[in-house]
CSV table of C-alpha atoms in Angstrom, one decimal:
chain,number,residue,atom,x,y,z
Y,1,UNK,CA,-15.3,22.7,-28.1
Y,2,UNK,CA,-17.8,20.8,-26.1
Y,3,UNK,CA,-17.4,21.5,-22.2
Y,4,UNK,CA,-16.6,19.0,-19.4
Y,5,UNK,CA,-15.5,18.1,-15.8
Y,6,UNK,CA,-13.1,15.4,-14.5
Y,7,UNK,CA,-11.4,14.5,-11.5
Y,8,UNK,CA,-8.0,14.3,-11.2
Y,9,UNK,CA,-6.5,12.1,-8.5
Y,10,UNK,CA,-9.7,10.6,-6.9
Y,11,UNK,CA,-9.2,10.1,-3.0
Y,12,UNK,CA,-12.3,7.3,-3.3
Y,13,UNK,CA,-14.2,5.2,-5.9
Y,14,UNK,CA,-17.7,4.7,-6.4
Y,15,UNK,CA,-20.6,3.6,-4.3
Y,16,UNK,CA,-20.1,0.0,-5.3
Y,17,UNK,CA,-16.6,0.0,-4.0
Y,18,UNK,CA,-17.3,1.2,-0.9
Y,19,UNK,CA,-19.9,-1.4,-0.2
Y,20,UNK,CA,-17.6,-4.5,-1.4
Y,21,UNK,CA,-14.9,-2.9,1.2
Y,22,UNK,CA,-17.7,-2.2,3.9
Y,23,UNK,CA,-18.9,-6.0,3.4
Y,24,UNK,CA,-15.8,-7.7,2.9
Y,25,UNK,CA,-14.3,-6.4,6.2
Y,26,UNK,CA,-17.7,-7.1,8.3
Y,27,UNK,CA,-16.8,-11.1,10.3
Y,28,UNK,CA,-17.3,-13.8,7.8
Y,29,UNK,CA,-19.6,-12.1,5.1
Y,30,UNK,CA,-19.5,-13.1,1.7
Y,31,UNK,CA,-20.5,-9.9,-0.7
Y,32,UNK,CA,-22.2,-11.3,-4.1
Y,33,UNK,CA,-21.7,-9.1,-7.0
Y,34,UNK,CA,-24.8,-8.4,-9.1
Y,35,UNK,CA,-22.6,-6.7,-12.2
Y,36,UNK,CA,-20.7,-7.2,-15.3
Y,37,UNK,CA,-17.6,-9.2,-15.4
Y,38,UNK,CA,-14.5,-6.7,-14.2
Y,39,UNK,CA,-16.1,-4.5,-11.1
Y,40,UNK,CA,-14.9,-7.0,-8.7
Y,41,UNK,CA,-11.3,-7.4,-10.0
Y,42,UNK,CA,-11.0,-3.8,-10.5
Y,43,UNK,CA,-11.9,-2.8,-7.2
Y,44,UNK,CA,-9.5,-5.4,-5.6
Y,45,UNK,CA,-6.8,-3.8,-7.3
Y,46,UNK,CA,-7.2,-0.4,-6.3
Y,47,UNK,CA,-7.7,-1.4,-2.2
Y,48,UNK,CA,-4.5,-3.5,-2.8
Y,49,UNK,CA,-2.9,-0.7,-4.0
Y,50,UNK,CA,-4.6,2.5,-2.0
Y,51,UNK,CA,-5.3,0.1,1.2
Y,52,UNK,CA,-1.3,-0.3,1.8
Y,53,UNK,CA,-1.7,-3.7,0.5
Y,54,UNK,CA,-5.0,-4.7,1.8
Y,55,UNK,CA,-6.7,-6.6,-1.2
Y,56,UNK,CA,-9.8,-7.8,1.0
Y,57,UNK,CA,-11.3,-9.6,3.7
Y,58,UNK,CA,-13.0,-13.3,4.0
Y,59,UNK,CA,-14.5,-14.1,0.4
Y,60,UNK,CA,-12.7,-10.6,-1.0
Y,61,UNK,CA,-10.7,-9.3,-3.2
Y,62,UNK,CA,-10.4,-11.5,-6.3
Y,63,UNK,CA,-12.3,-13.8,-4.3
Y,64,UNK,CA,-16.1,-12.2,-4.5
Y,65,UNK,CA,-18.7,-14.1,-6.6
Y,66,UNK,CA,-20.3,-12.6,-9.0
Y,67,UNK,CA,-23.1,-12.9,-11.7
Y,68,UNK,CA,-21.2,-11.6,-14.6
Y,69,UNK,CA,-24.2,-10.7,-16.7
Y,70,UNK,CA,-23.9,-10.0,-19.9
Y,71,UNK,CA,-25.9,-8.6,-23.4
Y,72,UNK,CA,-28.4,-11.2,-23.0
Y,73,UNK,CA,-29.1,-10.6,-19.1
Y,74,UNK,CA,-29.1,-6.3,-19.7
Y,75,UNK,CA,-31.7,-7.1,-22.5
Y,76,UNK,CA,-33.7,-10.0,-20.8
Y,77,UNK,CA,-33.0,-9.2,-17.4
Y,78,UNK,CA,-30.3,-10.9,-14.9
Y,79,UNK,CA,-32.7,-12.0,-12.0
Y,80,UNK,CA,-32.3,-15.5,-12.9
Y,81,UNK,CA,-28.8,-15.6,-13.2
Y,82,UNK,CA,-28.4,-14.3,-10.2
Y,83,UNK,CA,-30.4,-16.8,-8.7
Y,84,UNK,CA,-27.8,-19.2,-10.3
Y,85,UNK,CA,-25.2,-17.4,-8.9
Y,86,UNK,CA,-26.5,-17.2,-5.1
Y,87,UNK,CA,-27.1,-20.9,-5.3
Y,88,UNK,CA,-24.2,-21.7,-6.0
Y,89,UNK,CA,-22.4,-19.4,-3.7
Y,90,UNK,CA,-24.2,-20.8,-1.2
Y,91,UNK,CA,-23.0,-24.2,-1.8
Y,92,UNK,CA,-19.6,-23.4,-2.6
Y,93,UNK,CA,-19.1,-20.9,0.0
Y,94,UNK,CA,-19.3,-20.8,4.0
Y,95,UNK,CA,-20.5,-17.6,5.1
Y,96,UNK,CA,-22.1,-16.2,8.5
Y,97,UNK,CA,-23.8,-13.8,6.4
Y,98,UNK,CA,-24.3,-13.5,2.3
Y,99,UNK,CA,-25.1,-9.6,1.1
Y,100,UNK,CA,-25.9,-9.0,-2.5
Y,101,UNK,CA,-24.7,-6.3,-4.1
Y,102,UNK,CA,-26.1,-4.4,-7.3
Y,103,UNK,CA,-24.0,-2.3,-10.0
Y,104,UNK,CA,-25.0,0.4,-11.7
Y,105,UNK,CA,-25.9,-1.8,-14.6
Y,106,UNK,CA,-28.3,-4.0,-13.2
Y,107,UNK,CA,-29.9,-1.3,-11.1
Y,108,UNK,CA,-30.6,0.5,-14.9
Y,109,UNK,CA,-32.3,-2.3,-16.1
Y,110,UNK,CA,-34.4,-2.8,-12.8
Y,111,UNK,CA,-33.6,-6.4,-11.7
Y,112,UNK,CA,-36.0,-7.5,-8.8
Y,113,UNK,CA,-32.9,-8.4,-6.2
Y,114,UNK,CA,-35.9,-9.3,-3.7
Y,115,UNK,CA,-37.6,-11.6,-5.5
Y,116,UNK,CA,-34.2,-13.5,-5.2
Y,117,UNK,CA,-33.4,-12.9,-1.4
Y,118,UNK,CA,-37.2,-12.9,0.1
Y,119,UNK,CA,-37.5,-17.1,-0.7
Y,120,UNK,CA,-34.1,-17.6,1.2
Y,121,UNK,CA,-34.4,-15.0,4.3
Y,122,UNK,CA,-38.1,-16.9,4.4
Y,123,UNK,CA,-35.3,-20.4,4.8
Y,124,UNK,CA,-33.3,-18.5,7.4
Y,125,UNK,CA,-30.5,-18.0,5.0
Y,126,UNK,CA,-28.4,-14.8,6.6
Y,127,UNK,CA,-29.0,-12.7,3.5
Y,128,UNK,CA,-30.1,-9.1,2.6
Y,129,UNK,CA,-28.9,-6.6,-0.7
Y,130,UNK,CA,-28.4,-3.3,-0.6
Y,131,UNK,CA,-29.0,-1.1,-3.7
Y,132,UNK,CA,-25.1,0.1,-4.8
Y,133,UNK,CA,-24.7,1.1,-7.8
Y,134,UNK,CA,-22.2,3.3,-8.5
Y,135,UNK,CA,-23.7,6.1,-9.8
Y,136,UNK,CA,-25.1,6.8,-6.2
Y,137,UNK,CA,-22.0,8.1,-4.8
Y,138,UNK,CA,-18.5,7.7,-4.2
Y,139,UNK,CA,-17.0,4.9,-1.5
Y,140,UNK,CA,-18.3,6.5,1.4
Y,141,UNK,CA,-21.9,6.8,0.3
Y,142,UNK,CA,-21.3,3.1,-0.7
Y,143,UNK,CA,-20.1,2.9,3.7
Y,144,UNK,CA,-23.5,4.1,4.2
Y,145,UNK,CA,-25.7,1.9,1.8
Y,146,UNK,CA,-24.7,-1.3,3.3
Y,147,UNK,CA,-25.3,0.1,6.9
Y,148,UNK,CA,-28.8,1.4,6.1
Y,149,UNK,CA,-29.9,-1.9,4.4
Y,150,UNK,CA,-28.2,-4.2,7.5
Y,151,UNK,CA,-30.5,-2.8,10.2
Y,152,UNK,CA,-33.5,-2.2,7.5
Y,153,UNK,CA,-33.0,-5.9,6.8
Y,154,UNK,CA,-30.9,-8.0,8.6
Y,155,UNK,CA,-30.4,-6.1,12.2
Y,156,UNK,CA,-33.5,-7.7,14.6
Y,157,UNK,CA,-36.4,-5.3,15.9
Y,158,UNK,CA,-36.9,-4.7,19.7
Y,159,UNK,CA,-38.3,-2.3,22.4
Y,160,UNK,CA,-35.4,-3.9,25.0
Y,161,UNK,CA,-32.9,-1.3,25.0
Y,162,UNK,CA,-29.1,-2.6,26.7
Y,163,UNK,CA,-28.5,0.6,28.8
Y,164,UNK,CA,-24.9,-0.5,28.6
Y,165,UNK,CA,-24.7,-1.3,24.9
Y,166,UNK,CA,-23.2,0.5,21.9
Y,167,UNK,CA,-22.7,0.6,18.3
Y,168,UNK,CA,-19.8,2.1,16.4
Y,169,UNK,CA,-19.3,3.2,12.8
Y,170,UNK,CA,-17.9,5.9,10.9
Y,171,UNK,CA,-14.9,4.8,10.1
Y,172,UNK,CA,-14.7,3.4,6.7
Y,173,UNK,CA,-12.9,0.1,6.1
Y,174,UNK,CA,-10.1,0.4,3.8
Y,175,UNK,CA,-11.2,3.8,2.1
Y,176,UNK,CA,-9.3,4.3,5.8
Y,177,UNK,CA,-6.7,2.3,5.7
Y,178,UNK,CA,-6.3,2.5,9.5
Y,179,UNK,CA,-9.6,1.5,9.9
Y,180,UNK,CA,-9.1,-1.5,11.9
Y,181,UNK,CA,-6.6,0.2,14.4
Y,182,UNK,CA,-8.7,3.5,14.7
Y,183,UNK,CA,-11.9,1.3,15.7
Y,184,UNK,CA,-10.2,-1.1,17.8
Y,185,UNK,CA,-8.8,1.8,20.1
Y,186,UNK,CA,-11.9,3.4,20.4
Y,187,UNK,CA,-13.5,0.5,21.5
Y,188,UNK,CA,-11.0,-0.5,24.0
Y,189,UNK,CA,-11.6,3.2,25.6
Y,190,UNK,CA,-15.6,2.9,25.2
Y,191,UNK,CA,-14.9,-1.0,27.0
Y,192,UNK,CA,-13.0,1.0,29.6
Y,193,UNK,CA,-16.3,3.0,30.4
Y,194,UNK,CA,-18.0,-0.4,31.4
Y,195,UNK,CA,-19.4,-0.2,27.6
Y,196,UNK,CA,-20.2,-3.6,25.6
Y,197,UNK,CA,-19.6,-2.3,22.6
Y,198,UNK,CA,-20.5,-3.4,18.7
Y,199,UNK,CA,-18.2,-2.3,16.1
Y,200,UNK,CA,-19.3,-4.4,13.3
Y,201,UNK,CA,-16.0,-4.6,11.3
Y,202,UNK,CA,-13.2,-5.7,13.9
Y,203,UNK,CA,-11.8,-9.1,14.3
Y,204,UNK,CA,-14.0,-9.3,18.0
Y,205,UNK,CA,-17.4,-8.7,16.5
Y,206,UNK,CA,-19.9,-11.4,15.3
Y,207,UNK,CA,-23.3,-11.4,12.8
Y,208,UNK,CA,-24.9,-12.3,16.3
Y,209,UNK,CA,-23.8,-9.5,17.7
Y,210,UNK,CA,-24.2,-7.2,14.6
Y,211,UNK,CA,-27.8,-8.9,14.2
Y,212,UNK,CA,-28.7,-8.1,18.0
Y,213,UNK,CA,-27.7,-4.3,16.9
Y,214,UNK,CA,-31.0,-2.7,17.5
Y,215,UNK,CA,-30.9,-3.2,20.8
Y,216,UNK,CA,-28.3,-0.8,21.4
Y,217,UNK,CA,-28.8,2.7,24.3
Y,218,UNK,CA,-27.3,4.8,21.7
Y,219,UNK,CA,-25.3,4.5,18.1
Y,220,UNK,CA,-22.2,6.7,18.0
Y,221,UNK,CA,-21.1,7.7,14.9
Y,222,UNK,CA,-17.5,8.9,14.9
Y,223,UNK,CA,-17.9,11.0,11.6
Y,224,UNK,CA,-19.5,14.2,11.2
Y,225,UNK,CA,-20.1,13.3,7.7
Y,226,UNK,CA,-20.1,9.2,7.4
Y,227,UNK,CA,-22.5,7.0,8.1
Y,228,UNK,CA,-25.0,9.9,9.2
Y,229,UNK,CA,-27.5,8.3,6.9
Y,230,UNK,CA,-27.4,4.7,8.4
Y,231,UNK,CA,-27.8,6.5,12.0
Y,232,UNK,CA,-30.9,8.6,11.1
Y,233,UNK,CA,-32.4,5.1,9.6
Y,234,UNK,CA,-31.6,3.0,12.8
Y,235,UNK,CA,-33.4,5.9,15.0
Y,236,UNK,CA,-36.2,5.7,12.6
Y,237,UNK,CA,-36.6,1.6,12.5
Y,238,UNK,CA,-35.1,1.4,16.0
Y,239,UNK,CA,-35.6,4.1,18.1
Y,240,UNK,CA,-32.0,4.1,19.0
Y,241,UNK,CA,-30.4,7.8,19.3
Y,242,UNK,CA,-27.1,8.9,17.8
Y,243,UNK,CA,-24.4,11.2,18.7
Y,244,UNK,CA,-22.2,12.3,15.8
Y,245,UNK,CA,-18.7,13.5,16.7
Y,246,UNK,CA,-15.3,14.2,15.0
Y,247,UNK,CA,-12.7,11.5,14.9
Y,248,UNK,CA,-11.0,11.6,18.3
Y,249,UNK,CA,-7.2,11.7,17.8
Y,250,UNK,CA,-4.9,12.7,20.7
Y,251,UNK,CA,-6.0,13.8,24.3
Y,252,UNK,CA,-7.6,16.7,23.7
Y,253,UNK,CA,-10.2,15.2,20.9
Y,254,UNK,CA,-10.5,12.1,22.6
Y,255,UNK,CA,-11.0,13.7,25.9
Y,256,UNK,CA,-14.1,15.5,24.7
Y,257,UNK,CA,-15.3,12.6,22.8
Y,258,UNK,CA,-15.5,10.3,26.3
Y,259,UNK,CA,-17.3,13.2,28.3
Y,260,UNK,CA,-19.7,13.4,25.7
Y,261,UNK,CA,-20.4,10.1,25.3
Y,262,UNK,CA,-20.5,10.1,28.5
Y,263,UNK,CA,-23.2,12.7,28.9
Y,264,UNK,CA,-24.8,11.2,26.0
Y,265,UNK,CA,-25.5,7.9,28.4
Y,266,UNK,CA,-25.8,9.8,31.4
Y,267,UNK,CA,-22.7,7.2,32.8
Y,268,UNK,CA,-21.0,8.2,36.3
Y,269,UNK,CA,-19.2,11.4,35.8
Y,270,UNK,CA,-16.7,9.8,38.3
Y,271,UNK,CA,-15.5,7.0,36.0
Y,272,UNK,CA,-15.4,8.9,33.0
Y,273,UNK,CA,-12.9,11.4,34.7
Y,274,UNK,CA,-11.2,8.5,36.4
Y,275,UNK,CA,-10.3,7.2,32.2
Y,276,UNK,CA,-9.7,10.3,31.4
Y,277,UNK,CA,-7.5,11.4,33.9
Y,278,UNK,CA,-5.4,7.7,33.7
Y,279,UNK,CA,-5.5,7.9,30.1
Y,280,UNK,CA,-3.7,11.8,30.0
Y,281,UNK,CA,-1.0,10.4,32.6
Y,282,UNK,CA,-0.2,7.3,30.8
Y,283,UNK,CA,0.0,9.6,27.3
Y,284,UNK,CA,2.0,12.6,28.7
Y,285,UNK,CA,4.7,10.3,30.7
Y,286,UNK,CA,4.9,8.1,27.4
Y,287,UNK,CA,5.7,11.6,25.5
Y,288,UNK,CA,7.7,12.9,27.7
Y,289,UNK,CA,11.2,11.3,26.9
Y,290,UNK,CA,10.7,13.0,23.7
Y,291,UNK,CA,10.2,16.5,24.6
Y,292,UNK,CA,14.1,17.1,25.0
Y,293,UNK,CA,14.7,16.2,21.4
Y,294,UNK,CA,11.5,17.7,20.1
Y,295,UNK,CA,12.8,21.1,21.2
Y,296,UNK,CA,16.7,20.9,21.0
Y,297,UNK,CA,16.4,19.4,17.1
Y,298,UNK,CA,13.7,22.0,16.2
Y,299,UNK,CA,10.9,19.1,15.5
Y,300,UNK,CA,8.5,21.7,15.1
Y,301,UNK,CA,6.7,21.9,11.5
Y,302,UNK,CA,4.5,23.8,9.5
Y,303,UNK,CA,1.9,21.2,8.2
Y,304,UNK,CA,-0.7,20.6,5.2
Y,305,UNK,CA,-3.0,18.4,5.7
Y,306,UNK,CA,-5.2,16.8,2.7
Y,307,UNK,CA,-8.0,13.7,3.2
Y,308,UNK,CA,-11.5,13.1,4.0
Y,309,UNK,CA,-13.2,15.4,6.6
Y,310,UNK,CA,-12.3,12.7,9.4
Y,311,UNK,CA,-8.6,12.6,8.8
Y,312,UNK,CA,-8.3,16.0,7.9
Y,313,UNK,CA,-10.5,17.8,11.0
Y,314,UNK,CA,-8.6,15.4,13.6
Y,315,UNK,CA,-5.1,15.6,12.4
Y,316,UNK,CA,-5.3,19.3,12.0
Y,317,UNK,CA,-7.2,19.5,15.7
Y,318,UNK,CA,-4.0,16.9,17.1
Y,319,UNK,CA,-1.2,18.9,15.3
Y,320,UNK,CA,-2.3,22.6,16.5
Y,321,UNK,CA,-3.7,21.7,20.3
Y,322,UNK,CA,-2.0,18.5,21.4
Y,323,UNK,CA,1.6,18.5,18.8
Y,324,UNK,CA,2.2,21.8,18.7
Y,325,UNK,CA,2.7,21.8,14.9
Y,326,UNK,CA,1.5,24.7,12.7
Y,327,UNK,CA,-1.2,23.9,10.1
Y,328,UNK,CA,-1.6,26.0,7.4
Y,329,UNK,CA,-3.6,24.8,4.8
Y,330,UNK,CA,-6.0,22.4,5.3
Y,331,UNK,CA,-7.0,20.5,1.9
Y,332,UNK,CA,-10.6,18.5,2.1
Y,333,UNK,CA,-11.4,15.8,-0.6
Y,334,UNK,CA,-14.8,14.6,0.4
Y,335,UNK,CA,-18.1,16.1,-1.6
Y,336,UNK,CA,-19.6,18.4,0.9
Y,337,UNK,CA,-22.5,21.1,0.4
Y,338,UNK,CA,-22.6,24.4,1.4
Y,339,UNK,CA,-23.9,23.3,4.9
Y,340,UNK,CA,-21.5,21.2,6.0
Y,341,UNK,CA,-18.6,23.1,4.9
Y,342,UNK,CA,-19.3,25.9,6.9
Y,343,UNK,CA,-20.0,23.6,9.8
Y,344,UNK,CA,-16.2,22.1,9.5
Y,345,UNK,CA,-15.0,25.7,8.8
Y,346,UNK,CA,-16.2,27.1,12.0
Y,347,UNK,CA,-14.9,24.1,13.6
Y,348,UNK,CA,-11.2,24.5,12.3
Y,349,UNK,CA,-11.1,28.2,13.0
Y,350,UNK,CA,-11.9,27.5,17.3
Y,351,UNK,CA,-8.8,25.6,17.5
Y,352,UNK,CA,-7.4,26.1,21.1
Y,353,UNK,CA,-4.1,27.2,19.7
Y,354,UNK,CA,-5.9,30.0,18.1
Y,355,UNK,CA,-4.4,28.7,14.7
Y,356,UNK,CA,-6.8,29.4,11.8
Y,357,UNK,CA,-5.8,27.2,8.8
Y,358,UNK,CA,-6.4,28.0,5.0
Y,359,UNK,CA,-9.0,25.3,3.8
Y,360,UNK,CA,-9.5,24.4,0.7
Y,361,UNK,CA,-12.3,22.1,-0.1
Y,362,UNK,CA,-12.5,20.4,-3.6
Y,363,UNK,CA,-12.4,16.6,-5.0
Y,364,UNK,CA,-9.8,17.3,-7.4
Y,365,UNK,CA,-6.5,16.6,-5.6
Y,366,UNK,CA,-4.4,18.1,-8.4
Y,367,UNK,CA,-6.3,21.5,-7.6
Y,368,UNK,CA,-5.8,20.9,-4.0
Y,369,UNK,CA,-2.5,20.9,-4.7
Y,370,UNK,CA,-2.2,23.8,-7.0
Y,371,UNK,CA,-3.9,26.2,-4.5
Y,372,UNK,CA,-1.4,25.0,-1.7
Y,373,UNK,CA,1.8,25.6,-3.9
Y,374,UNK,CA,0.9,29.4,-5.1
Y,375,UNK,CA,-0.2,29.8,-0.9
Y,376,UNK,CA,3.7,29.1,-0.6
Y,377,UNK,CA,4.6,30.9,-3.4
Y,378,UNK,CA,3.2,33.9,-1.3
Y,379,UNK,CA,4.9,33.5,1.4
Y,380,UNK,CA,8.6,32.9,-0.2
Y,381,UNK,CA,7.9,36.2,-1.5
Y,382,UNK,CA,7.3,38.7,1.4
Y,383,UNK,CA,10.2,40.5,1.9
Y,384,UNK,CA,11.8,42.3,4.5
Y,385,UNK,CA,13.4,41.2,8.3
Y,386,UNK,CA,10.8,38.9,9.7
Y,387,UNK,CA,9.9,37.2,6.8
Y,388,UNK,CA,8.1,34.1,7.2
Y,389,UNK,CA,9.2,31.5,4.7
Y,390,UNK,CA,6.9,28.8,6.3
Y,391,UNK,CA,9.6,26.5,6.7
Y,392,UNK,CA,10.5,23.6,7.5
Y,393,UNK,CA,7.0,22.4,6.4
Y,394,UNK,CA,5.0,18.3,6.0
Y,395,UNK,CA,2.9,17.2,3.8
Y,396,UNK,CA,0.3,14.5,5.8
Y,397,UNK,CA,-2.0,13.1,3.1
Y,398,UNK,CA,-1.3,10.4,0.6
Y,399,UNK,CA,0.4,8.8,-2.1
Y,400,UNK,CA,-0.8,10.8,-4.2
Y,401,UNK,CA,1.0,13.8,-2.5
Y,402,UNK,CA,4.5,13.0,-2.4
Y,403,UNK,CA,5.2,15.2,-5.3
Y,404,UNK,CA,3.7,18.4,-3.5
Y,405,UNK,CA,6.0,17.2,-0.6
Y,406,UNK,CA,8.9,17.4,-2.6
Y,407,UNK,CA,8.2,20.1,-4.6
Y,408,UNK,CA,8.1,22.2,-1.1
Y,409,UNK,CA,11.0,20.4,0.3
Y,410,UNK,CA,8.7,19.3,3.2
Y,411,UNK,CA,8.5,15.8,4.4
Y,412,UNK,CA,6.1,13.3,3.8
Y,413,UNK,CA,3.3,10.9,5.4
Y,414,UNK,CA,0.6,9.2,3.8
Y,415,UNK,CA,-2.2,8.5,6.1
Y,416,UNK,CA,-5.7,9.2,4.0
Y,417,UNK,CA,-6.6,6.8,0.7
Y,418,UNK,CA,-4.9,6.2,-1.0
Y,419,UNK,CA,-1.6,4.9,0.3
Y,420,UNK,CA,1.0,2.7,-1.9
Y,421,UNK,CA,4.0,3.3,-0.1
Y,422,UNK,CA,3.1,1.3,3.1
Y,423,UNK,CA,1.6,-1.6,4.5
Y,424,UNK,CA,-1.2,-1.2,7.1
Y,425,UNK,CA,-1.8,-4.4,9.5
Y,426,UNK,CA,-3.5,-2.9,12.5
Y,427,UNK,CA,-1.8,0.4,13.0
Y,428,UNK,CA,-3.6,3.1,14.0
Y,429,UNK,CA,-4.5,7.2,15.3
Y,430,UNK,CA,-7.1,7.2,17.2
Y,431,UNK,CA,-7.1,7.8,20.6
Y,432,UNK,CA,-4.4,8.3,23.3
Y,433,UNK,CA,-2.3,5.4,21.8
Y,434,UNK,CA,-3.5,6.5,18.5
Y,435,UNK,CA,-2.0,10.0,19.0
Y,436,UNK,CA,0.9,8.4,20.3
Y,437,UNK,CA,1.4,5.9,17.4
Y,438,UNK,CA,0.9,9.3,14.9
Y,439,UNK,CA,3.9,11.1,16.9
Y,440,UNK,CA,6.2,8.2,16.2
Y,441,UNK,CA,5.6,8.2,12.5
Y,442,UNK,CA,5.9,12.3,12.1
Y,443,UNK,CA,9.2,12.5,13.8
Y,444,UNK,CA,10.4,9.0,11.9
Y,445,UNK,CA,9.6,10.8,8.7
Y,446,UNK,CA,11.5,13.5,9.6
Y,447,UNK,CA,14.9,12.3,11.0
Y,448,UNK,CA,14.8,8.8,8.9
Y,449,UNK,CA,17.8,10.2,7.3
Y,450,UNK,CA,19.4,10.7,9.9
């Protein structure tokens, strides 16, 4: 019997994925497939249904050219028919920016995608390719690809630094579906600091802006793990310094994330307390109204949390130091090494409640979920007075973990890919609002039957 490994309940897709949803939400790009007939369509399908019902942006979805090679162009080679295939795009299509995109496929049989882009960047056509195919990773590496090719090949070179100027990533477009919300938050904070601010992916930025990129003060990545590879390249070509932080959700993440972009820029210390300090008013007297009911109906929950390292660092962070929840195991899908495990496990065990979670990291949600049912199981079985039964309990994570939920009688919220049971507009958790926005849903959950 021969041995092998499969995952179970994928929280992503490949690296070609990621990079059709990374172009398709950046303003008025057109992503060219360079891949077999099938990619496209099957990608569409599973953001439409793991993007709560997001199918794609300009040019998306079922809606992305495509070469379509087949047995002649793996055996020949597909450089001309993709030739064809930008030509026509280009006449059939309106774009402010055209990005080709290889497959794992074409990269095997080593198409020259340059020889096919360098004649049209040397026409001004707004066109570069980054080198996708899936085999290089899963969605998020995918994120990263596209970044690290825009500012190698697209994002223009200079020594004039705006002292005032930002750029934003780390927040994956519809691998989170809340990706719109989260950024846009984070940039209206980052605006309130007196910031002009270039998040590449909202419905406010422009290829003029994202083409004017390099001349940035300082990227900020909001990821500890995403798009750390596109930020060490824009240093390298652009000499423009990073600062990596978790994703702020709630005060008391988003508080630190302002004073240390703050410091980062070396802004007024004054103004950044003055947003701060407005910011925790306007949050705690919008909470407030609740508090009553939070107490007298026992709100309070024990919680698992299961997702990317964003989601799951920041909602476990929000539930334990702003919410008051109890988290208890902590499930992580993303691949991580050794490294930066033990970096997001030191992390999670200097919460300020003094809470220490159970985390469990591994891609295969089914074992995830395995490993959080017999950590219940222990606990229904201690006997004696004070007992703790760990109930009532939540499940935040996705559709794919509505059956745990149930099987613990806890109640349920998908937030982190995929999500099927809702439809995402421009909801979202980041921030003070964010945090705010992330109450509302928990305590809907709970007393929607109500």
């Amino acid at each position: 019997m021969s041995d092998y490994n499969f995952i179970e309940r994928p929280r992503y897709t490949c690296a070609l994925g990621g990079a059709i949803a990374a172009v398709s939400a950046l303003p008025k790009a057109v992503p060219i497939l360079h891949a077999p007939p099938g990619c496209a369509g099957n990608f569409a399908w599973t953001q439409a249904g793991g993007a709560g019902l997001q199918v794609g942006g300009y040019c998306g979805g079922l809606s992305i050219p495509g070469s379509n090679i087949q047995e002649r162009e793996v055996v020949f080679g597909g450089a001309e028919r993709l030739a064809e295939e930008v030509r026509h795009t280009l006449e059939l299509m309106r774009g402010d920016l055209y990005v080709i995109l290889t497959s794992c496929v074409t990269e095997v049989i080593g198409d020259d995608i340059g020889s096919v882009v360098r004649p049209l960047q040397e026409q001004s056509v707004p066109i570069f390719f980054a080198e996708t195919g899936g085999f290089r990773g899963n969605s998020y590496q995918g994120y990263d690809l596209v970044l690290q090719s825009l500012f190698k090949d697209f994002v223009v070179k200079t020594e004039k630094k705006q002292l005032r100027s930002v750029n934003l990533w780390g927040i994956t477009p519809f691998i989170d579906v809340f990706w719109r919300g989260n950024i846009e938050n984070i940039r209206r904070l980052l605006e309130k600091l007196e910031l002009t601010v270039n998040s590449f992916f909202t419905v406010d930025d422009s290829v003029d802006g994202i083409r004017a990129a390099g001349g940035a003060a300082l990227n900020i990545v909001v990821s500890e793990v995403f798009g750390l590879g596109a930020a060490r390249l824009a240093q390298e070509v652009h000499d423009t310094p990073y600062l990596s932080t978790p994703l702020p959700v709630g005060p008391a993440a988003t508080n630190a994330f302002l004073r240390q972009v703050g410091e980062a820029l070396d802004l007024d210390p004054a103004l950044v307390e003055e947003v701060i300090q407005y910011e925790n008013k306007r949050y705690y007297s919008l909470l407030e109204p609740l508090a009553d009911c939070f107490n007298d109906l026992d709100l309070q929950r024990y919680a698992v949390i299961i997702g990317d390292t964003n989601y799951a660092v920041a909602l476990t962070r929000f539930l334990g130091d702003d919410l008051g929840w109890l988290p208890e195991v902590v499930g992580i899908t993303d691949i991580l090494d050794e490294e930066q495990q033990a970096s997001i496990t030191g992390r999670l065990s200097k919460l300020d409640s003094g809470l220490s979670p159970n985390l469990i990291f591994h891609t295969d949600g089914s074992a995830i979920a395995a490993a959080v049912r017999e950590h219940w199981a222990g606990s229904q079985s201690q006997a004696g007075k004070y007992a703790n039964p760990l109930n009532p309990s939540f499940v935040i994570g996705s559709a794919l973990d509505r059956e745990l939920a149930r099987e613990l009688g806890a109640g349920h919220l998908s937030v982190s890919f995929p999500v099927a049971n809702r439809a995402v507009i421009g909801r979202g958790y980041t921030g003070y609002n964010g945090g705010l926005t992330l109450i509302e849903d928990l305590i809907s959950t709970i007393i929607a039957g109500r």
